[in-house]
mmCIF file of C-alpha atoms and ligand atoms in Angstrom:
data_model
loop_
_atom_site.group_PDB
_atom_site.id
_atom_site.type_symbol
_atom_site.label_atom_id
_atom_site.label_comp_id
_atom_site.label_asym_id
_atom_site.label_seq_id
_atom_site.Cartn_x
_atom_site.Cartn_y
_atom_site.Cartn_z
ATOM 1 C CA MET A 18 -23.319 -1.276 3.322
ATOM 2 C CA GLY A 19 -20.029 -0.654 5.118
ATOM 3 C CA ILE A 20 -17.361 1.813 4.068
ATOM 4 C CA ASN A 21 -15.119 -0.948 2.689
ATOM 5 C CA GLU A 22 -17.843 -2.246 0.387
ATOM 6 C CA ILE A 23 -18.471 1.285 -0.869
ATOM 7 C CA ILE A 24 -14.760 1.793 -1.534
ATOM 8 C CA ASN A 25 -14.669 -1.549 -3.370
ATOM 9 C CA LEU A 26 -17.636 -0.626 -5.539
ATOM 10 C CA GLN A 27 -16.027 2.638 -6.490
ATOM 11 C CA ARG A 28 -12.671 1.121 -7.225
ATOM 12 C CA LYS A 29 -12.126 0.100 -10.811
ATOM 13 C CA LYS A 30 -11.393 -3.561 -11.323
ATOM 14 C CA ARG A 31 -7.710 -4.099 -11.993
ATOM 15 C CA ILE A 32 -6.499 -7.211 -13.751
ATOM 16 C CA GLY A 33 -2.854 -8.209 -14.283
ATOM 17 C CA ILE A 34 -1.550 -10.208 -17.223
ATOM 18 C CA MET A 35 1.835 -11.907 -17.114
ATOM 19 C CA GLY A 36 2.945 -13.194 -20.489
ATOM 20 C CA GLY A 37 5.960 -15.400 -21.015
ATOM 21 C CA THR A 38 7.415 -18.470 -22.619
ATOM 22 C CA PHE A 39 7.585 -20.058 -19.160
ATOM 23 C CA ASP A 40 10.142 -22.648 -20.306
ATOM 24 C CA PRO A 41 10.190 -23.200 -17.354
ATOM 25 C CA ILE A 42 8.261 -20.814 -15.081
ATOM 26 C CA HIS A 43 10.382 -19.883 -12.036
ATOM 27 C CA GLN A 44 10.375 -17.922 -8.755
ATOM 28 C CA GLY A 45 11.329 -14.700 -10.593
ATOM 29 C CA HIS A 46 8.031 -14.815 -12.496
ATOM 30 C CA LEU A 47 6.043 -15.787 -9.406
ATOM 31 C CA VAL A 48 7.551 -13.228 -7.011
ATOM 32 C CA THR A 49 7.107 -10.521 -9.653
ATOM 33 C CA ALA A 50 3.447 -11.386 -10.246
ATOM 34 C CA GLU A 51 2.671 -11.548 -6.536
ATOM 35 C CA THR A 52 4.524 -8.293 -5.785
ATOM 36 C CA ALA A 53 2.651 -6.544 -8.602
ATOM 37 C CA ARG A 54 -0.667 -7.972 -7.424
ATOM 38 C CA SER A 55 -0.238 -6.691 -3.912
ATOM 39 C CA LYS A 56 1.294 -3.322 -4.814
ATOM 40 C CA PHE A 57 -1.174 -2.415 -7.542
ATOM 41 C CA LEU A 58 -4.199 -3.985 -5.786
ATOM 42 C CA LEU A 59 -4.839 -6.341 -8.697
ATOM 43 C CA GLU A 60 -7.889 -8.554 -8.393
ATOM 44 C CA LYS A 61 -6.009 -11.373 -10.108
ATOM 45 C CA VAL A 62 -2.999 -12.107 -12.265
ATOM 46 C CA ILE A 63 -3.576 -14.161 -15.388
ATOM 47 C CA PHE A 64 -0.494 -16.026 -16.625
ATOM 48 C CA VAL A 65 -0.480 -16.329 -20.401
ATOM 49 C CA PRO A 66 2.028 -18.864 -21.766
ATOM 50 C CA SER A 67 2.916 -17.862 -25.317
ATOM 51 C CA GLY A 68 2.178 -19.972 -28.365
ATOM 52 C CA GLN A 69 4.834 -19.099 -30.920
ATOM 53 C CA PRO A 70 6.695 -16.082 -29.543
ATOM 54 C CA PRO A 71 7.838 -13.961 -32.534
ATOM 55 C CA HIS A 72 11.040 -12.935 -30.709
ATOM 56 C CA LYS A 73 12.042 -16.560 -30.018
ATOM 57 C CA LYS A 74 11.870 -17.681 -33.648
ATOM 58 C CA GLY A 75 14.602 -20.143 -34.455
ATOM 59 C CA LYS A 76 15.104 -21.098 -30.809
ATOM 60 C CA VAL A 77 13.939 -24.488 -29.621
ATOM 61 C CA ILE A 78 11.246 -24.175 -26.990
ATOM 62 C CA SER A 79 9.481 -26.956 -25.123
ATOM 63 C CA ASN A 80 6.144 -28.158 -26.362
ATOM 64 C CA LYS A 81 3.308 -25.884 -25.387
ATOM 65 C CA GLU A 82 1.393 -28.413 -23.290
ATOM 66 C CA ALA A 83 4.489 -28.951 -21.108
ATOM 67 C CA ARG A 84 4.862 -25.179 -20.627
ATOM 68 C CA TYR A 85 1.149 -24.855 -19.893
ATOM 69 C CA LEU A 86 1.221 -27.675 -17.319
ATOM 70 C CA MET A 87 4.289 -26.227 -15.579
ATOM 71 C CA THR A 88 2.523 -22.855 -15.361
ATOM 72 C CA VAL A 89 -0.579 -24.481 -13.863
ATOM 73 C CA LEU A 90 1.515 -26.458 -11.359
ATOM 74 C CA ALA A 91 3.455 -23.346 -10.306
ATOM 75 C CA THR A 92 0.403 -21.133 -9.809
ATOM 76 C CA SER A 93 -2.051 -23.593 -8.263
ATOM 77 C CA GLY A 94 -1.236 -22.567 -4.675
ATOM 78 C CA ASN A 95 -2.198 -18.911 -5.202
ATOM 79 C CA PRO A 96 -5.945 -18.122 -5.221
ATOM 80 C CA TYR A 97 -5.260 -14.884 -7.132
ATOM 81 C CA PHE A 98 -3.371 -16.576 -9.980
ATOM 82 C CA GLU A 99 -4.987 -18.010 -13.125
ATOM 83 C CA VAL A 100 -3.609 -19.481 -16.338
ATOM 84 C CA SER A 101 -5.040 -18.720 -19.772
ATOM 85 C CA ARG A 102 -4.675 -20.852 -22.894
ATOM 86 C CA VAL A 103 -5.580 -17.987 -25.218
ATOM 87 C CA GLU A 104 -2.168 -17.721 -26.907
ATOM 88 C CA LEU A 105 -1.599 -21.490 -26.923
ATOM 89 C CA ASP A 106 -4.860 -22.159 -28.742
ATOM 90 C CA ARG A 107 -4.544 -19.250 -31.184
ATOM 91 C CA PRO A 108 -2.891 -20.325 -34.433
ATOM 92 C CA GLY A 109 0.100 -18.395 -35.734
ATOM 93 C CA GLU A 110 2.428 -16.024 -33.927
ATOM 94 C CA SER A 111 1.543 -14.533 -30.536
ATOM 95 C CA TYR A 112 1.403 -10.759 -30.309
ATOM 96 C CA ALA A 113 0.777 -8.952 -27.023
ATOM 97 C CA ILE A 114 -1.616 -6.544 -28.714
ATOM 98 C CA ASP A 115 -3.970 -9.391 -29.721
ATOM 99 C CA THR A 116 -3.867 -10.824 -26.208
ATOM 100 C CA VAL A 117 -4.495 -7.463 -24.547
ATOM 101 C CA LYS A 118 -7.438 -6.808 -26.870
ATOM 102 C CA TYR A 119 -8.828 -10.260 -26.101
ATOM 103 C CA PHE A 120 -8.797 -9.639 -22.339
ATOM 104 C CA ARG A 121 -10.143 -6.100 -22.820
ATOM 105 C CA SER A 122 -13.148 -7.523 -24.669
ATOM 106 C CA LYS A 123 -13.843 -9.893 -21.750
ATOM 107 C CA MET A 124 -13.519 -7.233 -19.034
ATOM 108 C CA GLU A 125 -16.184 -5.009 -17.533
ATOM 109 C CA GLU A 126 -16.415 -1.449 -18.813
ATOM 110 C CA GLY A 127 -14.007 0.806 -16.915
ATOM 111 C CA SER A 128 -11.732 -1.941 -15.646
ATOM 112 C CA GLU A 129 -7.996 -1.502 -15.932
ATOM 113 C CA LEU A 130 -5.496 -3.876 -17.447
ATOM 114 C CA PHE A 131 -1.885 -4.175 -16.247
ATOM 115 C CA PHE A 132 0.716 -6.005 -18.292
ATOM 116 C CA ILE A 133 3.521 -7.312 -16.079
ATOM 117 C CA THR A 134 6.966 -7.787 -17.655
ATOM 118 C CA GLY A 135 10.639 -7.673 -16.783
ATOM 119 C CA ALA A 136 12.503 -4.452 -17.579
ATOM 120 C CA ASP A 137 14.498 -6.386 -20.216
ATOM 121 C CA ALA A 138 11.262 -7.161 -22.026
ATOM 122 C CA ILE A 139 10.207 -3.487 -21.832
ATOM 123 C CA LEU A 140 13.181 -2.545 -23.987
ATOM 124 C CA GLU A 141 11.902 -5.028 -26.538
ATOM 125 C CA ILE A 142 8.295 -3.843 -26.467
ATOM 126 C CA VAL A 143 9.213 -0.652 -28.259
ATOM 127 C CA ASN A 144 9.894 -2.963 -31.194
ATOM 128 C CA TRP A 145 6.646 -4.893 -30.713
ATOM 129 C CA LYS A 146 3.714 -4.708 -33.072
ATOM 130 C CA SER A 147 1.464 -1.668 -32.397
ATOM 131 C CA VAL A 148 3.344 -0.414 -29.325
ATOM 132 C CA GLU A 149 1.416 2.893 -29.106
ATOM 133 C CA GLU A 150 -1.923 1.135 -29.224
ATOM 134 C CA LEU A 151 -0.664 -1.341 -26.651
ATOM 135 C CA LEU A 152 0.275 1.461 -24.243
ATOM 136 C CA GLU A 153 -3.155 3.019 -24.731
ATOM 137 C CA CYS A 154 -4.905 -0.278 -23.873
ATOM 138 C CA CYS A 155 -2.985 -1.111 -20.711
ATOM 139 C CA THR A 156 -0.418 0.000 -18.161
ATOM 140 C CA PHE A 157 2.918 -1.799 -18.107
ATOM 141 C CA ILE A 158 4.515 -2.838 -14.826
ATOM 142 C CA ALA A 159 8.243 -3.239 -15.456
ATOM 143 C CA ALA A 160 10.039 -5.415 -12.899
ATOM 144 C CA THR A 161 13.616 -4.406 -12.147
ATOM 145 C CA ARG A 162 16.135 -5.654 -9.688
ATOM 146 C CA PRO A 163 17.043 -3.297 -6.816
ATOM 147 C CA GLY A 164 19.710 -0.824 -7.953
ATOM 148 C CA PHE A 165 18.674 -1.054 -11.629
ATOM 149 C CA ASP A 166 19.443 2.135 -13.598
ATOM 150 C CA LEU A 167 15.933 3.465 -14.258
ATOM 151 C CA GLY A 168 17.284 6.735 -15.709
ATOM 152 C CA ALA A 169 19.100 4.855 -18.490
ATOM 153 C CA LEU A 170 15.961 2.812 -19.210
ATOM 154 C CA ARG A 171 13.908 5.992 -19.418
ATOM 155 C CA ASP A 172 16.385 7.610 -21.828
ATOM 156 C CA LYS A 173 16.354 4.546 -24.071
ATOM 157 C CA LEU A 174 12.560 4.414 -24.114
ATOM 158 C CA LEU A 175 12.284 8.127 -24.845
ATOM 159 C CA GLU A 176 14.188 7.553 -28.094
ATOM 160 C CA LYS A 177 11.119 5.682 -29.322
ATOM 161 C CA LEU A 178 8.152 6.834 -27.220
ATOM 162 C CA THR A 179 6.411 10.097 -26.283
ATOM 163 C CA VAL A 180 6.334 11.202 -22.626
ATOM 164 C CA ASN A 181 2.615 10.377 -22.485
ATOM 165 C CA HIS A 182 3.216 6.823 -23.603
ATOM 166 C CA LEU A 183 6.188 6.501 -21.265
ATOM 167 C CA GLN A 184 3.919 7.326 -18.339
ATOM 168 C CA LYS A 185 2.088 4.070 -18.990
ATOM 169 C CA ILE A 186 5.223 2.148 -17.957
ATOM 170 C CA ILE A 187 5.658 1.902 -14.181
ATOM 171 C CA PRO A 188 8.819 0.389 -12.667
ATOM 172 C CA LEU A 189 8.569 -2.120 -9.819
ATOM 173 C CA GLU A 190 11.531 -3.320 -7.777
ATOM 174 C CA VAL A 191 11.560 -7.083 -7.279
ATOM 175 C CA PRO A 192 14.294 -8.921 -5.371
ATOM 176 C CA ALA A 193 14.252 -12.308 -7.229
ATOM 177 C CA MET A 194 15.209 -10.835 -10.604
ATOM 178 C CA ALA A 195 18.471 -12.719 -11.178
ATOM 179 C CA ILE A 196 16.707 -16.033 -11.919
ATOM 180 C CA SER A 197 16.169 -16.909 -15.592
ATOM 181 C CA SER A 198 14.702 -19.851 -17.518
ATOM 182 C CA THR A 199 17.833 -19.976 -19.693
ATOM 183 C CA ASP A 200 20.009 -20.502 -16.622
ATOM 184 C CA ILE A 201 17.656 -23.211 -15.281
ATOM 185 C CA ARG A 202 17.680 -25.078 -18.633
ATOM 186 C CA GLU A 203 21.492 -24.956 -18.723
ATOM 187 C CA LYS A 204 21.754 -26.213 -15.163
ATOM 188 C CA VAL A 205 19.471 -29.188 -15.916
ATOM 189 C CA LYS A 206 21.516 -30.018 -18.992
ATOM 190 C CA LYS A 207 24.718 -30.009 -16.933
ATOM 191 C CA GLY A 208 23.137 -31.999 -14.122
ATOM 192 C CA LEU A 209 23.427 -29.097 -11.653
ATOM 193 C CA THR A 210 20.852 -28.422 -8.948
ATOM 194 C CA ILE A 211 17.869 -26.163 -9.686
ATOM 195 C CA LYS A 212 16.324 -26.550 -6.253
ATOM 196 C CA TYR A 213 14.578 -23.429 -4.881
ATOM 197 C CA LEU A 214 14.891 -21.545 -8.192
ATOM 198 C CA LEU A 215 11.410 -22.782 -9.081
ATOM 199 C CA PRO A 216 8.540 -24.572 -7.313
ATOM 200 C CA VAL A 217 9.281 -28.207 -6.443
ATOM 201 C CA GLU A 218 6.264 -29.376 -8.492
ATOM 202 C CA VAL A 219 7.806 -27.831 -11.609
ATOM 203 C CA GLU A 220 11.218 -29.265 -10.763
ATOM 204 C CA ASN A 221 9.687 -32.760 -10.482
ATOM 205 C CA PHE A 222 7.784 -32.277 -13.756
ATOM 206 C CA ILE A 223 11.039 -31.376 -15.550
ATOM 207 C CA TYR A 224 12.808 -34.533 -14.360
ATOM 208 C CA LYS A 225 9.812 -36.816 -14.888
ATOM 209 C CA ASN A 226 9.444 -35.625 -18.501
ATOM 210 C CA ASN A 227 13.151 -35.433 -19.226
ATOM 211 C CA LEU A 228 13.047 -31.775 -20.280
ATOM 212 C CA TYR A 229 16.168 -29.750 -21.177
ATOM 213 C CA LYS A 230 18.457 -32.775 -21.358
ATOM 214 C CA ASN A 231 19.554 -32.105 -24.934
HETATM 215 P P1 ATP B 20 14.483 -17.012 -20.998
HETATM 216 O O1 ATP B 20 15.735 -17.058 -20.179
HETATM 217 O O2 ATP B 20 14.204 -18.269 -21.748
HETATM 218 O O3 ATP B 20 14.351 -15.788 -21.841
HETATM 219 P P2 ATP B 20 12.954 -15.843 -18.867
HETATM 220 O O4 ATP B 20 13.455 -16.285 -17.539
HETATM 221 O O5 ATP B 20 13.349 -14.487 -19.337
HETATM 222 O O6 ATP B 20 13.278 -16.958 -19.946
HETATM 223 P P3 ATP B 20 10.359 -15.559 -19.997
HETATM 224 O O7 ATP B 20 9.327 -16.621 -20.039
HETATM 225 O O8 ATP B 20 11.098 -15.208 -21.227
HETATM 226 O O9 ATP B 20 11.397 -15.987 -18.841
HETATM 227 O O10 ATP B 20 9.809 -14.240 -19.330
HETATM 228 C C1 ATP B 20 8.470 -13.896 -19.183
HETATM 229 C C2 ATP B 20 8.402 -12.530 -18.544
HETATM 230 O O11 ATP B 20 8.964 -12.555 -17.238
HETATM 231 C C3 ATP B 20 9.179 -11.455 -19.308
HETATM 232 O O12 ATP B 20 8.451 -10.253 -19.197
HETATM 233 C C4 ATP B 20 10.471 -11.358 -18.531
HETATM 234 O O13 ATP B 20 11.043 -10.061 -18.633
HETATM 235 C C5 ATP B 20 10.000 -11.609 -17.115
HETATM 236 N N1 ATP B 20 11.028 -12.197 -16.275
HETATM 237 C C6 ATP B 20 11.909 -13.153 -16.583
HETATM 238 N N2 ATP B 20 12.695 -13.462 -15.537
HETATM 239 C C7 ATP B 20 12.295 -12.663 -14.528
HETATM 240 C C8 ATP B 20 12.723 -12.492 -13.178
HETATM 241 N N3 ATP B 20 13.714 -13.196 -12.645
HETATM 242 N N4 ATP B 20 12.071 -11.571 -12.441
HETATM 243 C C9 ATP B 20 11.076 -10.838 -12.989
HETATM 244 N N5 ATP B 20 10.625 -10.950 -14.235
HETATM 245 C C10 ATP B 20 11.224 -11.857 -15.005
HETATM 246 MG MG1 MG B 21 13.417 -13.816 -21.332
#
C-alpha cells in the first residue's frame, strides 16, 4: 500500500450537502459547491432541492419536478456532484435538520457532513428549527463574496449562538456571489438575456417549458 492510500484510509470521509430552492439553479450555486468541494476535500456534493421551503411560504415557486430536472441538468457534467430527491419526496415542510439526520444515518461511522450555504442563509439559520442540534450534526460552509464584512456577520451570529456553535460555521470566499435566482426569474419575465448566469442546458429548459413568464 502506498502512502497516498494510507492517508486516504485515515482521512475521514467528508460529504457536502447543498440545499436550495434552485428555482433556477445558477452559476453561483455551482461555483460555490465546486469551490467548497475542492477546498474542504469533499468526496462529493449532494444537491438537495427543497420540497416546501418553510421560509418561502406564500411565494410562488416552480413545480418541484422542474426544479429537480434543472438541478440534474446543471450538475450532470461534474462527477463529484449528485442530486437527492429526499426533500422532494418527503411530505410536508422541509427542515434542514431532518435532511441532515437523513444523510447522517446513511453515512459511515466517523464521516463528516458539511452543509454549504450562502452567508445570507446563515443569518436565517439561527431562526431555523433546532439550530444547536444542526450545528452539532454538521459543519456549515458559508459562502461570501470577496470583501464581505465577516466581523459584522460574526457579531450578529453571536447574539444567538455560543462561541462553540459559531466555530461550526466556516466562511468561504466565492467570486460568483452576485448571481441570484430572483434576478434570473425577473430577467426572463422582462425578456432580458440570462446567458452565462446559468448553464445553457438550464437556460434551454426554462425557455422550452415557459418558466418565469408570469
Ligand atoms: P432566490 O433569489 O429565489 O432566493 P437564490 O439565488 O438565493 O434564490 P436559493 O435556491 O434560494 O438561490 O439558494 C440556495 C443556497 O445557495 C442558499 O444557501 C443561498 O444562500 C446560496 N446561494 C444563492 N445564491 C448564491 C450565490 N450567488 N453564490 C453562492 N451561494 C448562493
Ligand atoms: Mg435565496
